[in-house]
Coordinates of C-alpha atoms in Angstrom, one line a residue:
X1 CA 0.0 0.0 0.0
X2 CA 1.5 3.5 -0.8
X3 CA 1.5 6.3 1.5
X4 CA -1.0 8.0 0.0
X5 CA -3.4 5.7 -0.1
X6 CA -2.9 5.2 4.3
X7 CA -3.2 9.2 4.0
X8 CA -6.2 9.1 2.4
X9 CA -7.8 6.2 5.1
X10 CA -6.2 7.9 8.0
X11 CA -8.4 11.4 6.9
X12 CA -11.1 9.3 6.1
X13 CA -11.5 7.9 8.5
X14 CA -10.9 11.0 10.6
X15 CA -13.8 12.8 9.2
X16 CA -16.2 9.6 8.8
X17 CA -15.5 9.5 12.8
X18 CA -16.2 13.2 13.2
X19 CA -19.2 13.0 11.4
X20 CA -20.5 10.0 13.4
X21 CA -19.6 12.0 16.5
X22 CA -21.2 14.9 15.9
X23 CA -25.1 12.6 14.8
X24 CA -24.1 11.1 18.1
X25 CA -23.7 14.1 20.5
X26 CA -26.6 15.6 17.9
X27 CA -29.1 12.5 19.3
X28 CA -27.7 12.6 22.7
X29 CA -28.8 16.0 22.9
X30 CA -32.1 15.6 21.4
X31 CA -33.1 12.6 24.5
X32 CA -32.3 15.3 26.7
X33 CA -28.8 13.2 27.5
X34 CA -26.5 16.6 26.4
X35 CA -27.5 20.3 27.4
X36 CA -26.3 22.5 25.2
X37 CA -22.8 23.4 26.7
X38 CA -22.0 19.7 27.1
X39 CA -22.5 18.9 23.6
X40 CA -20.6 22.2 22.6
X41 CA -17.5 21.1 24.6
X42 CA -17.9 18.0 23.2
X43 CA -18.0 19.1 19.6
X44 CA -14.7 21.2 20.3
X45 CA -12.6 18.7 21.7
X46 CA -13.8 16.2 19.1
X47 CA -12.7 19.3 16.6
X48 CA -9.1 20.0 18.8
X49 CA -8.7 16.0 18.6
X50 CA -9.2 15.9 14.7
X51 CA -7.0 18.5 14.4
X52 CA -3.9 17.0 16.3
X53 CA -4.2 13.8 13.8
X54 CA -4.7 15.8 11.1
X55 CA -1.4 17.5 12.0
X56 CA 0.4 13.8 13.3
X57 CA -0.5 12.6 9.7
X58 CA 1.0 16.0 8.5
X59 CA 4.5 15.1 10.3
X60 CA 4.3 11.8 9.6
X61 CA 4.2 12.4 5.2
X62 CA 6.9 15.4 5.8
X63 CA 9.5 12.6 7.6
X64 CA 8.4 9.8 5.0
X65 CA 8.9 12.2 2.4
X66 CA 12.6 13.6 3.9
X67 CA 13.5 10.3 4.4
X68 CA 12.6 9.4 0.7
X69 CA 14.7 12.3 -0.9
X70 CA 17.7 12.0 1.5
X71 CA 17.7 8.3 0.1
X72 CA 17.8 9.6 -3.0
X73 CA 20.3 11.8 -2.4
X74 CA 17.9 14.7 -3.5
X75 CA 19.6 18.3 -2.2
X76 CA 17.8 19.6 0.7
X77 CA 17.3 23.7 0.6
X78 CA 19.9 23.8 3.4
X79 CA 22.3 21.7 1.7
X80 CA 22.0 24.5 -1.3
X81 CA 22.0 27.2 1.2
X82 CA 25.4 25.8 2.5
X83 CA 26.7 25.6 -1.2
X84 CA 25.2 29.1 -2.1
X85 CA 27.6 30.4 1.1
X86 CA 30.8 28.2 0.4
X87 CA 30.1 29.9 -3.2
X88 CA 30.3 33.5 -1.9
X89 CA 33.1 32.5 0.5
X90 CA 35.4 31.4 -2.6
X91 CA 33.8 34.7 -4.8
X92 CA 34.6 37.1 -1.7
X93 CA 38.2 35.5 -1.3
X94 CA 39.1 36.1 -5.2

């Protein structure tokens, strides 16, 4: 399986979970289970949770991805910011 096809089940199933959630709480509150605020604080930390995956998956694709180019031996901006200076060094010493 490539990564983007786990990336696309891992927000999937994020939001299919978020969604389910949220009917949940909507029900809940509905039976007179929820008041109004519980349901609200429910809602956000359901929201602040979905957003802390959303940002784990983030991390997770931008070391999978580094990891990928240094095996390639593709040039990261620092290592070009390193050479750009080494440059100017050797132009500056001339």
């Amino acid at each position: 399986m490539k990564l983007e096809d786990l990336v696309k089940i891992g927000v999937g199933s994020i939001f299919l979970a978020k969604e389910k959630m949220q009917e949940l709480i909507e029900e809940a509150k509905k039976r007179g289970e929820l008041t109004e605020k519980e349901a609200e604080e429910l809602i956000n930390e359901m929201k602040k949770e979905s957003e802390e995956k959303l940002e784990e998956i983030r991390k997770m694709i931008k070391d999978e991805v580094k990891k990928q180019l240094d095996e390639l031996g593709v040039a990261t901006k620092e290592d070009i910011k390193r050479i750009e200076e080494k440059i100017e060094k050797l132009n500056v010493q001339k």
